[in-house]
Structures are given as C-alpha cells and as structure tokens.
Coordinates of C-alpha atoms (C1' of nucleotides) in Angstrom, one line a residue:
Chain A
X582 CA 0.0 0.0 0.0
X583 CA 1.4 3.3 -0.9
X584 CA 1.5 5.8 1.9
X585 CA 2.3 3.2 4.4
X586 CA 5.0 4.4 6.2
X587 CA 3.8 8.0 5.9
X588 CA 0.6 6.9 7.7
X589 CA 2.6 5.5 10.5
X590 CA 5.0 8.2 10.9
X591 CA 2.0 10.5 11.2
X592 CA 0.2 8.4 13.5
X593 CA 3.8 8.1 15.6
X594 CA 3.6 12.2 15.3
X595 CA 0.4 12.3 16.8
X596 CA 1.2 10.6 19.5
X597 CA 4.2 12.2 20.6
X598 CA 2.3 15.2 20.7
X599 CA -0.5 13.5 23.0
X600 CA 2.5 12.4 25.0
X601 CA 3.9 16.2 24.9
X602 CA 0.5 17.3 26.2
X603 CA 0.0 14.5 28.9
X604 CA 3.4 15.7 30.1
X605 CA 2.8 19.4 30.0
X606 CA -0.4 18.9 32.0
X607 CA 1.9 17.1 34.7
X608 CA 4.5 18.7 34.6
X609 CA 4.3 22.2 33.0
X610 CA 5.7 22.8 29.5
X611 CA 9.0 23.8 30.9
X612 CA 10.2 20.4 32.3
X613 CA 8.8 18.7 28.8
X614 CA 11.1 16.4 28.0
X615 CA 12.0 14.5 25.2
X616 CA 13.5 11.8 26.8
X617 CA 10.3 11.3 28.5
X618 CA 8.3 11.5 26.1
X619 CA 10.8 8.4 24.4
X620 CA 10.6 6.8 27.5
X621 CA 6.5 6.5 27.4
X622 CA 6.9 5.5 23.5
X623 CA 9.7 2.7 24.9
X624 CA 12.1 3.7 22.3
X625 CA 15.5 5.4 22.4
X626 CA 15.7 9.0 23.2
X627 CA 17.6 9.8 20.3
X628 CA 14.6 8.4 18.0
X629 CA 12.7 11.3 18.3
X630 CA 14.8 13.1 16.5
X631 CA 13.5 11.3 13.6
X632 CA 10.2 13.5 14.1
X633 CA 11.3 17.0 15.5
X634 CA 14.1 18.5 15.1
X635 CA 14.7 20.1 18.6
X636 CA 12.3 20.2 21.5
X637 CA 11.7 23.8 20.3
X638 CA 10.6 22.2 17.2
X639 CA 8.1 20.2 19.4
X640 CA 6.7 23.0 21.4
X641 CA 5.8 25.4 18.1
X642 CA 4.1 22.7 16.9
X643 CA 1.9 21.9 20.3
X644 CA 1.7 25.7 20.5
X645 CA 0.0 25.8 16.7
X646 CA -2.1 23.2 17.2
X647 CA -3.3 25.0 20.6
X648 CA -4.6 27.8 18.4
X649 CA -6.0 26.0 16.1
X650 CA -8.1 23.7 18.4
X651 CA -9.1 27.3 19.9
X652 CA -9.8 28.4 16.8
X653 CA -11.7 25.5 15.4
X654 CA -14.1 25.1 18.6
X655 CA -14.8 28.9 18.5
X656 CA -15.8 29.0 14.7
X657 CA -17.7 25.7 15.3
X658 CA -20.3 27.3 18.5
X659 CA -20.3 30.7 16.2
X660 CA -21.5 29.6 13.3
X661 CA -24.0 27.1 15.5
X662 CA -25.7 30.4 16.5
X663 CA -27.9 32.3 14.1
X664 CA -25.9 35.2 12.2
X665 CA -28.6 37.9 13.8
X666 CA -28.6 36.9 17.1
X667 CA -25.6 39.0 18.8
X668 CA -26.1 38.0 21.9
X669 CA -26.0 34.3 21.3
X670 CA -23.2 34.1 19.3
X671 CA -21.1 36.5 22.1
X672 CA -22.5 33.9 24.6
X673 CA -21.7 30.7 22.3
X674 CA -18.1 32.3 22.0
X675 CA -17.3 32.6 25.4
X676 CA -18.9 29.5 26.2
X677 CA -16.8 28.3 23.2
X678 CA -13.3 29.3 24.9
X679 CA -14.1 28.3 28.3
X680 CA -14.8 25.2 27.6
X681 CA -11.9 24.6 25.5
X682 CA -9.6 25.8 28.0
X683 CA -11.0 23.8 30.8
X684 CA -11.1 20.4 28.5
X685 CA -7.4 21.4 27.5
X686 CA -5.6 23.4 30.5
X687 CA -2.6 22.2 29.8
X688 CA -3.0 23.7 26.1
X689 CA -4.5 26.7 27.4
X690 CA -1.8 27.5 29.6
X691 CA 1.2 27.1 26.9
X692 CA -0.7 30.0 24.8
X693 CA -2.3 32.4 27.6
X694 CA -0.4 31.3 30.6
X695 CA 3.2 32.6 31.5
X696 CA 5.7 32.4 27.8
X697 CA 7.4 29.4 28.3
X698 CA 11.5 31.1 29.0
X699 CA 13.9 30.5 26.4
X700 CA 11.5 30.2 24.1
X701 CA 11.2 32.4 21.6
X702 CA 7.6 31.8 19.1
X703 CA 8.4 32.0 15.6
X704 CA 6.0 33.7 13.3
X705 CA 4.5 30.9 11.6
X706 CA 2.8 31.0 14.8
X707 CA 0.9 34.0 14.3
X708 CA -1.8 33.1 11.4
X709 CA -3.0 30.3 13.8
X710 CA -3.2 32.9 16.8
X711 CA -5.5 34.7 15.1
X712 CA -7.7 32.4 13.5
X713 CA -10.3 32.9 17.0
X714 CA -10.0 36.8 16.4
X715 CA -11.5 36.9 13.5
X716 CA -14.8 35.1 14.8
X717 CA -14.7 37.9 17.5
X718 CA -14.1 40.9 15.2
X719 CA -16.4 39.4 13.1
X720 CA -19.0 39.5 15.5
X721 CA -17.8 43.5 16.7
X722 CA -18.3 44.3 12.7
X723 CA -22.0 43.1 12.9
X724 CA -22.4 44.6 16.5
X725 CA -21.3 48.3 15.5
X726 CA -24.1 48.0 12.6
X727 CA -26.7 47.6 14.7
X728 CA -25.5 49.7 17.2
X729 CA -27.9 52.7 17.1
X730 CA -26.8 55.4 19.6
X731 CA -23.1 56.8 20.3
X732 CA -21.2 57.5 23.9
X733 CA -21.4 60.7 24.9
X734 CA -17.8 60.3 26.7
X735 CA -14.7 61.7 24.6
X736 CA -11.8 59.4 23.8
X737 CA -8.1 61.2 24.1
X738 CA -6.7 61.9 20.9
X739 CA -3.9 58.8 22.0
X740 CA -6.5 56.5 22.3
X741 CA -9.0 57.7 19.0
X742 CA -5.4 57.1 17.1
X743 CA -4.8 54.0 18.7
X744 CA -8.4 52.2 17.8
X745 CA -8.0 53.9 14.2
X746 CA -4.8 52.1 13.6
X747 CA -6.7 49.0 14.8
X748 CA -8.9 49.6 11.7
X749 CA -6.4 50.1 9.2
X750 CA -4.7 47.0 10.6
X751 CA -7.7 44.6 10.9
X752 CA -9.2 46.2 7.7
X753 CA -12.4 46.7 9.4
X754 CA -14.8 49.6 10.3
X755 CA -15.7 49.0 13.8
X756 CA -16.0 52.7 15.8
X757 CA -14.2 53.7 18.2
X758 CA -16.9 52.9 21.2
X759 CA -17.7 49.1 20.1
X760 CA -14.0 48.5 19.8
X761 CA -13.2 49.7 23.0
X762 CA -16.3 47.7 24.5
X763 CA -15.1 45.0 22.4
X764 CA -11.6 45.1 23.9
X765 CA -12.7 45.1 27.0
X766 CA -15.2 41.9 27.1
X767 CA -12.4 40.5 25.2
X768 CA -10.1 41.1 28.2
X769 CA -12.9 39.9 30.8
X770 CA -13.3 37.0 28.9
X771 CA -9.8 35.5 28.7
X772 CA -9.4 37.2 32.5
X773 CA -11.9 35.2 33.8
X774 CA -11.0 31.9 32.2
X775 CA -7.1 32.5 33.7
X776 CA -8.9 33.1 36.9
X777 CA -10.7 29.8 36.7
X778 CA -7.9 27.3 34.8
X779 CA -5.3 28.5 37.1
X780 CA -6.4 28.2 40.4
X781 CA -8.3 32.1 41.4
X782 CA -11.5 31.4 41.9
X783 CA -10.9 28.9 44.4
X784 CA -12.7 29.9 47.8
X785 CA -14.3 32.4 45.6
X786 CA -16.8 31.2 42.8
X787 CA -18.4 27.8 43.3
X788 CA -20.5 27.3 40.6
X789 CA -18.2 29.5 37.8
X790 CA -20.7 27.6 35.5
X791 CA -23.4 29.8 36.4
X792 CA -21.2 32.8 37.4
X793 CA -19.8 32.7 33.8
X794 CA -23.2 32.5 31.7
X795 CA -25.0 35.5 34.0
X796 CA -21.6 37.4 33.6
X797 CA -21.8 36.6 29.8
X798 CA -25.1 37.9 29.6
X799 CA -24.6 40.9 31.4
X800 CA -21.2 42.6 29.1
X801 CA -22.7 41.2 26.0
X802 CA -26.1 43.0 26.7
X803 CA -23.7 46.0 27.4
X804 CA -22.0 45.2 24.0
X805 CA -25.0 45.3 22.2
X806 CA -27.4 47.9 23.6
X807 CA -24.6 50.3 24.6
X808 CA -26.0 53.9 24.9
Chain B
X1002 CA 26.0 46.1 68.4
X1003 CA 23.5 43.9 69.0
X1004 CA 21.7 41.8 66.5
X1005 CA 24.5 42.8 63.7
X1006 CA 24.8 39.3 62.6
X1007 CA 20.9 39.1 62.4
X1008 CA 20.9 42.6 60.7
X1009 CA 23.5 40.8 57.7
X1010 CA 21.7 37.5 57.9
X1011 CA 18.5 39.9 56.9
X1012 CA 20.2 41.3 54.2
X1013 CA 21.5 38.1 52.9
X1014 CA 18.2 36.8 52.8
X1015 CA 17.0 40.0 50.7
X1016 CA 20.2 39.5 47.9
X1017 CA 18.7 36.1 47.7
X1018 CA 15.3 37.1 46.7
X1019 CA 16.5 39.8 44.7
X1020 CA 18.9 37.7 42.8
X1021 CA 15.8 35.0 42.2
X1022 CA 13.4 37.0 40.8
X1023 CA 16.2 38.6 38.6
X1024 CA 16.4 34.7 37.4
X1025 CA 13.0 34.2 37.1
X1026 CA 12.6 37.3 34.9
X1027 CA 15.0 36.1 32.7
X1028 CA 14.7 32.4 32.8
X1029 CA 11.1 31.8 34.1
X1030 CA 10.2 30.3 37.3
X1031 CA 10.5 26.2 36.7
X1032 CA 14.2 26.9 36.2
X1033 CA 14.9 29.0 39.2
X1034 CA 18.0 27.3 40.8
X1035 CA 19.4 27.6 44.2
X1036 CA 22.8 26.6 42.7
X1037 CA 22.6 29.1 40.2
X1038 CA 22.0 32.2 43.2
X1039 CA 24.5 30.5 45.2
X1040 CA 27.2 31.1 42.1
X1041 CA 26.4 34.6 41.9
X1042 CA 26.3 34.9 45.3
X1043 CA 30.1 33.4 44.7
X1044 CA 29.6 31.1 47.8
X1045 CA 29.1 27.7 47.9
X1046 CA 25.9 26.1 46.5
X1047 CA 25.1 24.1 49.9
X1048 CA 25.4 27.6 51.8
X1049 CA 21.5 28.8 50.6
X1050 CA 20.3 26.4 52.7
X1051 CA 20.9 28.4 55.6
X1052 CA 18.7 30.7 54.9
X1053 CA 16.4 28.9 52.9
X1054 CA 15.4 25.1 53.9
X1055 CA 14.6 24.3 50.0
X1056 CA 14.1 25.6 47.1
X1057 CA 9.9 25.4 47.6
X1058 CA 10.0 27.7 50.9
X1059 CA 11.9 30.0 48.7
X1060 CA 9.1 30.2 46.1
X1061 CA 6.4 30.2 48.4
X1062 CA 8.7 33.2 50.3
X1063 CA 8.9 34.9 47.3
X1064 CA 5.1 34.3 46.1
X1065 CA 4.5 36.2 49.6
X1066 CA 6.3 38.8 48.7
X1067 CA 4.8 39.3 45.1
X1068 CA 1.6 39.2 46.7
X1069 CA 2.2 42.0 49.9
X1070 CA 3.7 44.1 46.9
X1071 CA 1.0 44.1 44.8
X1072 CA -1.8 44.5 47.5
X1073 CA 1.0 47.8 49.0
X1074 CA 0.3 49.2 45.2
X1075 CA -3.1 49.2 45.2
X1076 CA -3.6 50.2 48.6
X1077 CA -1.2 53.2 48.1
X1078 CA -2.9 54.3 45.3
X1079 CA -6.0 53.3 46.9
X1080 CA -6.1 55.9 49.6
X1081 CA -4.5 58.6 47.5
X1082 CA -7.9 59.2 45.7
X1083 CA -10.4 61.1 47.2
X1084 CA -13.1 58.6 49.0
X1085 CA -16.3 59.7 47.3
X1086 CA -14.9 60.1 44.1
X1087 CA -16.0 55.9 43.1
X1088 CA -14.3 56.7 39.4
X1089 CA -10.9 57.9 40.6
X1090 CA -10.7 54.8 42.8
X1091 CA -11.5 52.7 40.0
X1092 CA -8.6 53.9 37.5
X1093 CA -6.0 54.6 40.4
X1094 CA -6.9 50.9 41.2
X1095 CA -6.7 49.9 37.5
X1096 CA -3.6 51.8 36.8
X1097 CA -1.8 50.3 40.1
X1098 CA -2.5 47.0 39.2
X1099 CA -0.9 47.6 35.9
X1100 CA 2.3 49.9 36.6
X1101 CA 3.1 47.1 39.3
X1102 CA 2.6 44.5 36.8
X1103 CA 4.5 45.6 34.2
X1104 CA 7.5 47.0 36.7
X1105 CA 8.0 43.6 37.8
X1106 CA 6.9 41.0 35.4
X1107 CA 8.5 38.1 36.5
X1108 CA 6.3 38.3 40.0
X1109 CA 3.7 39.0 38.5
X1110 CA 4.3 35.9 36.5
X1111 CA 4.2 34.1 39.3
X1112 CA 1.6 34.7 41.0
X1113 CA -1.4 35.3 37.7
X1114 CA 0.6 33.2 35.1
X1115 CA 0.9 29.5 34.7
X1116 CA 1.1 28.0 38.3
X1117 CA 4.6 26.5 38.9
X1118 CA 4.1 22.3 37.9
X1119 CA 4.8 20.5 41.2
X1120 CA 4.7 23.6 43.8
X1121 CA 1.8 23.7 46.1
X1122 CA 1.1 26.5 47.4
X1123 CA 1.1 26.3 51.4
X1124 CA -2.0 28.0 53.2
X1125 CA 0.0 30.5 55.0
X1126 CA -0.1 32.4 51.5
X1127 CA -3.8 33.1 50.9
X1128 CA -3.7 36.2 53.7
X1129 CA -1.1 38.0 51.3
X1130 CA -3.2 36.9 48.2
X1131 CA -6.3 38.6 49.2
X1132 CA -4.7 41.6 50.9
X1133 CA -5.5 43.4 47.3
X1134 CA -9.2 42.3 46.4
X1135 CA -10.1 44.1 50.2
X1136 CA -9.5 47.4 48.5
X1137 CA -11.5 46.2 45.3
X1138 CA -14.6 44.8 47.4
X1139 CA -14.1 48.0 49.8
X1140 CA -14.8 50.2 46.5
X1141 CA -17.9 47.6 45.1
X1142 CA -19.3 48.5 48.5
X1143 CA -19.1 52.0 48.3
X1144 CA -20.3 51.7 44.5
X1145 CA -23.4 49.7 46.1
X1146 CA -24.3 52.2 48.5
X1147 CA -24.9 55.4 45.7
X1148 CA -26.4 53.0 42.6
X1149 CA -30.1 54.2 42.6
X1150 CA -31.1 51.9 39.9
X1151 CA -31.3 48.2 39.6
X1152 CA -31.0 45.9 36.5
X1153 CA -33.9 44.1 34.9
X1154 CA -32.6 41.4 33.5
X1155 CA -33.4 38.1 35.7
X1156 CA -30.6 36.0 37.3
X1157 CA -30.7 32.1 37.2
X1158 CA -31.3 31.2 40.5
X1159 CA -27.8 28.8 40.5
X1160 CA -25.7 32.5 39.9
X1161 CA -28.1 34.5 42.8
X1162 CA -26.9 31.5 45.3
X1163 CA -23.6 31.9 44.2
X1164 CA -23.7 35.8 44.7
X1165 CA -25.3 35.1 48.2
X1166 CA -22.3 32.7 49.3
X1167 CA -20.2 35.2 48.6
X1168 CA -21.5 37.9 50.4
X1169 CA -21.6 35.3 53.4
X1170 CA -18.1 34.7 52.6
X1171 CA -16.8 37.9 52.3
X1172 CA -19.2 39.3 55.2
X1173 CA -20.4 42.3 53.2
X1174 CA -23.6 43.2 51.8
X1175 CA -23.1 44.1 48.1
X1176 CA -26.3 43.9 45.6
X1177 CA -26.2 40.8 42.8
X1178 CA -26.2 43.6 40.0
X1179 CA -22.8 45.4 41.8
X1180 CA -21.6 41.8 42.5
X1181 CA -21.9 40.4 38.9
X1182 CA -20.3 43.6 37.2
X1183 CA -17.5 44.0 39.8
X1184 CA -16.4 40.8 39.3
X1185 CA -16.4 41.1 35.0
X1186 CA -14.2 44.3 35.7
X1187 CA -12.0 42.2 37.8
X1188 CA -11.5 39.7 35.0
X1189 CA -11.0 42.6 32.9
X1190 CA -8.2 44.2 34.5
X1191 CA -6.1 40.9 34.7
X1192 CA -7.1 39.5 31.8
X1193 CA -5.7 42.7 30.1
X1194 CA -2.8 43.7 32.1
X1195 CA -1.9 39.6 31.4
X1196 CA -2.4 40.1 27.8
X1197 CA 0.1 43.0 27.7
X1198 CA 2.8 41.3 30.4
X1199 CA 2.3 38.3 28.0
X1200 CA 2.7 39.8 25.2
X1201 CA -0.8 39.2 23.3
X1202 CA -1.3 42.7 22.3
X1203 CA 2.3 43.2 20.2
X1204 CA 0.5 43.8 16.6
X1205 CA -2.7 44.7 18.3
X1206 CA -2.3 47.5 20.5
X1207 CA 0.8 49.9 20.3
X1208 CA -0.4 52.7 22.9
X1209 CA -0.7 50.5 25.4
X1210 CA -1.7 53.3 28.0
X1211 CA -3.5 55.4 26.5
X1212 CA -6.2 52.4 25.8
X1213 CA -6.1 51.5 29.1
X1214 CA -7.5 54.1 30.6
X1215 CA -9.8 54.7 27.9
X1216 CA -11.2 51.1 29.1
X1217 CA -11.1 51.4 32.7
X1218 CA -13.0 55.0 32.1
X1219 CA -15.4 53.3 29.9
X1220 CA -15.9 50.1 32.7
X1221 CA -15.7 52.7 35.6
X1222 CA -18.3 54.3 34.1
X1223 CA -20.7 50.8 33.8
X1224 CA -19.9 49.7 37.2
X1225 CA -20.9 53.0 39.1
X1226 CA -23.8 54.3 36.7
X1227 CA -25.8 51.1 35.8
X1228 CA -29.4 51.4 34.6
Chain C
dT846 C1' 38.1 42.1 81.6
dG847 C1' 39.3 37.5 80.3
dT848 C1' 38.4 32.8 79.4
dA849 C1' 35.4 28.5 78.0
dC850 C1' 31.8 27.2 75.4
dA851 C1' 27.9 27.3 72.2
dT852 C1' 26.1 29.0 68.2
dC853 C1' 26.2 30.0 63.6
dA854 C1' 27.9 30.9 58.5
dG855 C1' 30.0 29.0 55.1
dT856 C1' 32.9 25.1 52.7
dG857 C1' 33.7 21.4 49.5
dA858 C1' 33.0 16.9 48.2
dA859 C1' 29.7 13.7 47.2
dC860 C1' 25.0 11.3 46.2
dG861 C1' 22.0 10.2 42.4
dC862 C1' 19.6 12.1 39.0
dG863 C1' 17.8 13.9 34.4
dC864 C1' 18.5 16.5 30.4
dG865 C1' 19.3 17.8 24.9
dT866 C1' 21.8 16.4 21.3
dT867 C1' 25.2 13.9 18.3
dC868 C1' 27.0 9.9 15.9
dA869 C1' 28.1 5.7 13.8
dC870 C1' 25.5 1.7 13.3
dT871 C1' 21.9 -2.0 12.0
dG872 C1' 17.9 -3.7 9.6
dA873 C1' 13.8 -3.2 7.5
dT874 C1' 11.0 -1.0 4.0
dG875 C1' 10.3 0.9 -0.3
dT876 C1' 12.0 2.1 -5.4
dA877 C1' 14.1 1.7 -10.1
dC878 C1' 15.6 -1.0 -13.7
Chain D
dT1069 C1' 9.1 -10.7 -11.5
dG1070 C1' 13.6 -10.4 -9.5
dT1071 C1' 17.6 -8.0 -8.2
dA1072 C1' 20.5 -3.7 -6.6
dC1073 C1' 20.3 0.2 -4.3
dA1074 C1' 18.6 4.2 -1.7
dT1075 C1' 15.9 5.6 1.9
dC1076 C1' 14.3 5.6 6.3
dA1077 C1' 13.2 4.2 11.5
dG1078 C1' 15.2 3.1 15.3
dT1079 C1' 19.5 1.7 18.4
dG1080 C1' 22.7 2.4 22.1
dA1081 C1' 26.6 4.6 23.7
dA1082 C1' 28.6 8.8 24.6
dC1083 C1' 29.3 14.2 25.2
dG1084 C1' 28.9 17.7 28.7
dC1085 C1' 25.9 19.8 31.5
dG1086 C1' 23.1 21.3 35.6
dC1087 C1' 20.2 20.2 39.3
dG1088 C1' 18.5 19.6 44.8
dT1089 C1' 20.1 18.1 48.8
dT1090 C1' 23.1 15.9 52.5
dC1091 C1' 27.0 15.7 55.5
dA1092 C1' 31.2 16.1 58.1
dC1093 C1' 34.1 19.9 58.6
dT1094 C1' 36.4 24.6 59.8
dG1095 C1' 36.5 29.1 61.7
dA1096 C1' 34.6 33.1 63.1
dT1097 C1' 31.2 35.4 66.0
dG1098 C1' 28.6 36.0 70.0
dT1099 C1' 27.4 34.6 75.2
dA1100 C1' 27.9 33.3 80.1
dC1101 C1' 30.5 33.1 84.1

DNA sequence: TGTACATCAGTGAACGCGCGTTCACTGATGTAC
DNA sequence: TGTACATCAGTGAACGCGCGTTCACTGATGTAC
C-alpha cells in the first residue's frame, strides 16, 4: 500500500504530541522532556529526532495546534448560532473558549499562561493565533451596525489614534466605542478563564458555571445595547 | 551592636530574593536554581540552605512577597484618591494594578501566570493573596451604596446562590447587579494587564496606556452608573 | 576584663539524578531498472 | 518478476551539562560566668 509508512510516521507524530501534552499537563511545558516522552513511547531518546528536530521544534508545533483547536471550537459554536442573534453568538463564544480551556488546561496554559522562558515563538505561529480573532471581530463588525446610539464620553486623541490604527490593521470599520467595549469583554473573557484554569477562583466562585453564563449575559447586553 | 549578625543574615536573605526573581525574569520560574543564586552569590551552592530550607520555601517566600507588593500598590494608590470620588478609585486601582505589573513581570508571572508544575502553594499564603481584592470589594461596597437603579434582566437562581455565598463569605452586603459587574471588571483588568505582560497585544495595541485608561474610564463608568 | 563554650555561616565533596543532542550503526522498508 | 540500491526508522553509547540536597568539617562570631 502506498502511503504506508507515511501513515505511520504521522500516527507516531500524533502521539508524541498526545504524549507532549500529557506531560505538560503534569508537569508544566518547561520540564517537557524529550527523553520522556521516548521513555513513554519505549524507544530510544535519540529516536525522536527522527520526528522533531529540537524540543523547540516540538513545542511550536503543540503551540500551533493550541490555536488552532481554539480556533476551530470557536468558529464551530459561532456559526451554531444564528448570524442575527448578537447575543448568542457573544455567549456561544465565550462559552466556546471556556470550555476549550477547561477540557485542554494544559493547552491553554502554553498559549495564555506565563511564555514558556527561552522560548522564543516563531512567526508561523501567528496566522494560527488569530484564526479565533477573526470570529470575535467578526461578530464587533455586525455589533457596531446595529449599534444605534453613540457615547457621549470623549476618547483622548492617543487613544481615538490608537483604535484607528486598529482599523487600518484589521481592515475593518468598527468605531471607536464598540472596539473599546469590544476590547474590553475580550479582556474579561480571557481574564476570567485565567482566573478559573489556574487556580483564582478557588474559595471564591463555586458554581463558575453559572457565574460565567449570568456574567456573559450581562457585558454582551452591554455590547450590544450600549448607549 | 547587638543583632549585627541578624541585621546581615537579613540582608542576605534580601540578595537572595532579589537575585531569584532577577532569574525568574530572565529564565522563568520552573528553572529558578538555588545553585545558580548560590554562584552569583560566589559562595558555595550548599550555603543557601541556611537561609532557605529548599528551594519550595523559597518560592512560596517569594510568592509572599509578590503578593504584599501588589496588595501595597493598590492600597497606596488606593487611599490617594479622594473617597467619594467611586471613578478615581477605580482607575487609580486599575492603573496600580498595571504599573506594578509591568515593573516587575516576573512576579507578577508568578503569581497570575501558569502556576509553577509541582509547587503547592502552602495556606499560610492566601492572607497575602487577598490583601489586594479588600480594597477592590471595599470600592464595590461603596459603589453599592450610591447605585439608585437596579437591573432588569433576571438572574438564574444557580448564579443568585452563588452571589449570596459570597457575600456570606466575604461578610459584606453588596447587591447581585454590583456583585456580577465587579467581578467582570476584575476579570477585565487581569485578563488585560496579562495580555500586555504576555505579550498578546504586540500587533494589536501599540499605545498601550493610552487604551487602558480609555477602558477602565469606559468600565468605571458601567460599574458606578448602571441602569 | 578574660576565658570557655555554644552558636552559627560557610565550605567542598559527594549522592544520584535527568536533560538535549550527536553519531556511527543495523535492519527493514520501499523504489528503479 | 527479481535483483541492486537508496531511503528511512530506530538503536545504544557517549558528550557535557546542571540540578537539589546531604554531610562532616572549619573558623569566626557571639554569650555566660
């Protein structure tokens, strides 16, 4: 059979990185360790090298794949939720990276938690970073044309010149007051779900299931209806 | 003199900690070594352990220290604003956070990044932890007391039980609708202060400060005049 | 004030360990004629 | 279809390194009489 031995390399691939991840959720991505990880596979350390190059090597690749599991869960609950209902598909994207993070902390933590030291992220990185932005920005696009009435409260010039080169950058429209709101939800969001994967709320929220959804529903109501 | 060796012994004790979070900055946490200190130091590696018994008290000392520092910031900044003015606390709270984050990153990775893979954190830290959020629930409190109007929007009754346990909890006596949008801002100052320390906003936000205040104007604003 | 003793800081060697990476190699699997 | 050769996966030994922690020790600093 042709494609034999390419099927079984990538199958050998995959599991290194399963091993990778088991090990980062253990351990913490610093102490990864590609002897373990040869160890768990019962083969010689130096057969790894057959697969990545370095242990850098390894960890860009865990660290794309991150994003794009991110990525792919929060495109999948957007486009679940009908394209006119704003507050559902702010709620299903939340929702979206919450759950993500808490099915894959270990993940989570290699992308949003502390950079791991030494390591330096090359840009190949960055088209998979974005991929969950776009669902978000896309969602600010369609919030800021419904959006009927303006705030009243000035920007400084720093900032107005700030969210402008945000448009030029993203190629997008959005004004000034639903990109800062926008920013800003964006921040609780990945705030609260620090909180939670590593270790804040503890003696603090309970029931962060139903802490998160009314919290959801209370900035994306601000999102949306902001007057 | 008396208590001149203690006086040196003190001041030992403060090179070390010094010298470790200068290692942690540049190296990250996981790979703090006592031998490493010891070297700069230029005395022997077994000689640490006479002021430190191993290399987790010194985390958990340093962890400590982080904590005191931040919750020092905020309170500084804290009682500098006038007490009535509920805005000015806000940002000066907002902006402490922040200027002590990004003055000393590598404690500030230790404490909100990725916790540390195999260090516990003893109880004897959690006093230090929450010395900050008094000044934060101190201000939600004093928000509480001038909202006139309430939201509309119903609460499931799993999030009003959790907002009750914490008022239990934290023996104060601040309304579900101050509660909920208090704790979004909280998520929204570390989630964004991490994204900066990070480095998630290179490529997405260049002013840094000038945004910043433009958002915790913006949430200020939300959390003292809600409708 | 001077001596005897206890306390403490710091030494240096050693323990056992794990790490990333390289290299020459052995066989097995595929490919070209 | 069968043979010759190239490709590839995996081995095992070795390199040089750093780590936390222990232990018996040497002197210097303080304390008690």
């Amino acid at each position: 059979v042709a494609g034999l031995r390419e099927r079984v390399r990538a199958e050998l691939i995959a599991d290194i990185k399963r091993l990778a991840c088991a090990q980062i959720a253990a351990e913490g991505a610093p102490s990864l360790s590609l002897r373990a990880i040869a160890r768990d596979l019962g083969m010689a350390s130096s057969a790894i090298y057959r697969y990545f190059a370095s242990r850098d090597e390894l960890l860009t690749a865990l660290i794309i794949d991150s994003y794009e599991a991110l990525g792919a869960a929060v495109e999948d609950a957007s486009t679940k939720a009908k394209p006119d209902d704003l507050l559902g598909r702010w709620i299903a994207l939340g929702q979206a990276v919450r759950r993500w993070a808490l099915a894959n902390p270990a993940e989570y933590g290699l992308i949003y938690g502390t950079p791991v030291p030494g390591y330096k992220a090359p840009e190949l990185t960055i088209p998979s970073a974005t991929r969950y932005t776009e669902v978000l920005i896309a969602l600010l696009v369609d919030i800021d044309a419904t959006r009927s009435t303006r705030s009243i409260r000035a920007l400084s010039p720093a900032a107005r010149r700030e969210y402008k080169l945000f448009r030029t950058r993203t190629g997008t429209n959005v004004s000034d007051d639903v990109l800062i709101d926008g920013l800003a939800a964006w921040g609780m969001l990945f705030g609260t779900v620090s909180f939670e994967v590593f270790g804040h709320l503890r003696n603090v929220i309970d029931d962060v299931d139903a802490h998160f959804v009314a919290m959801l529903d209370r900035v994306g109501h601000q999102l949306i209806n902001r007057s």
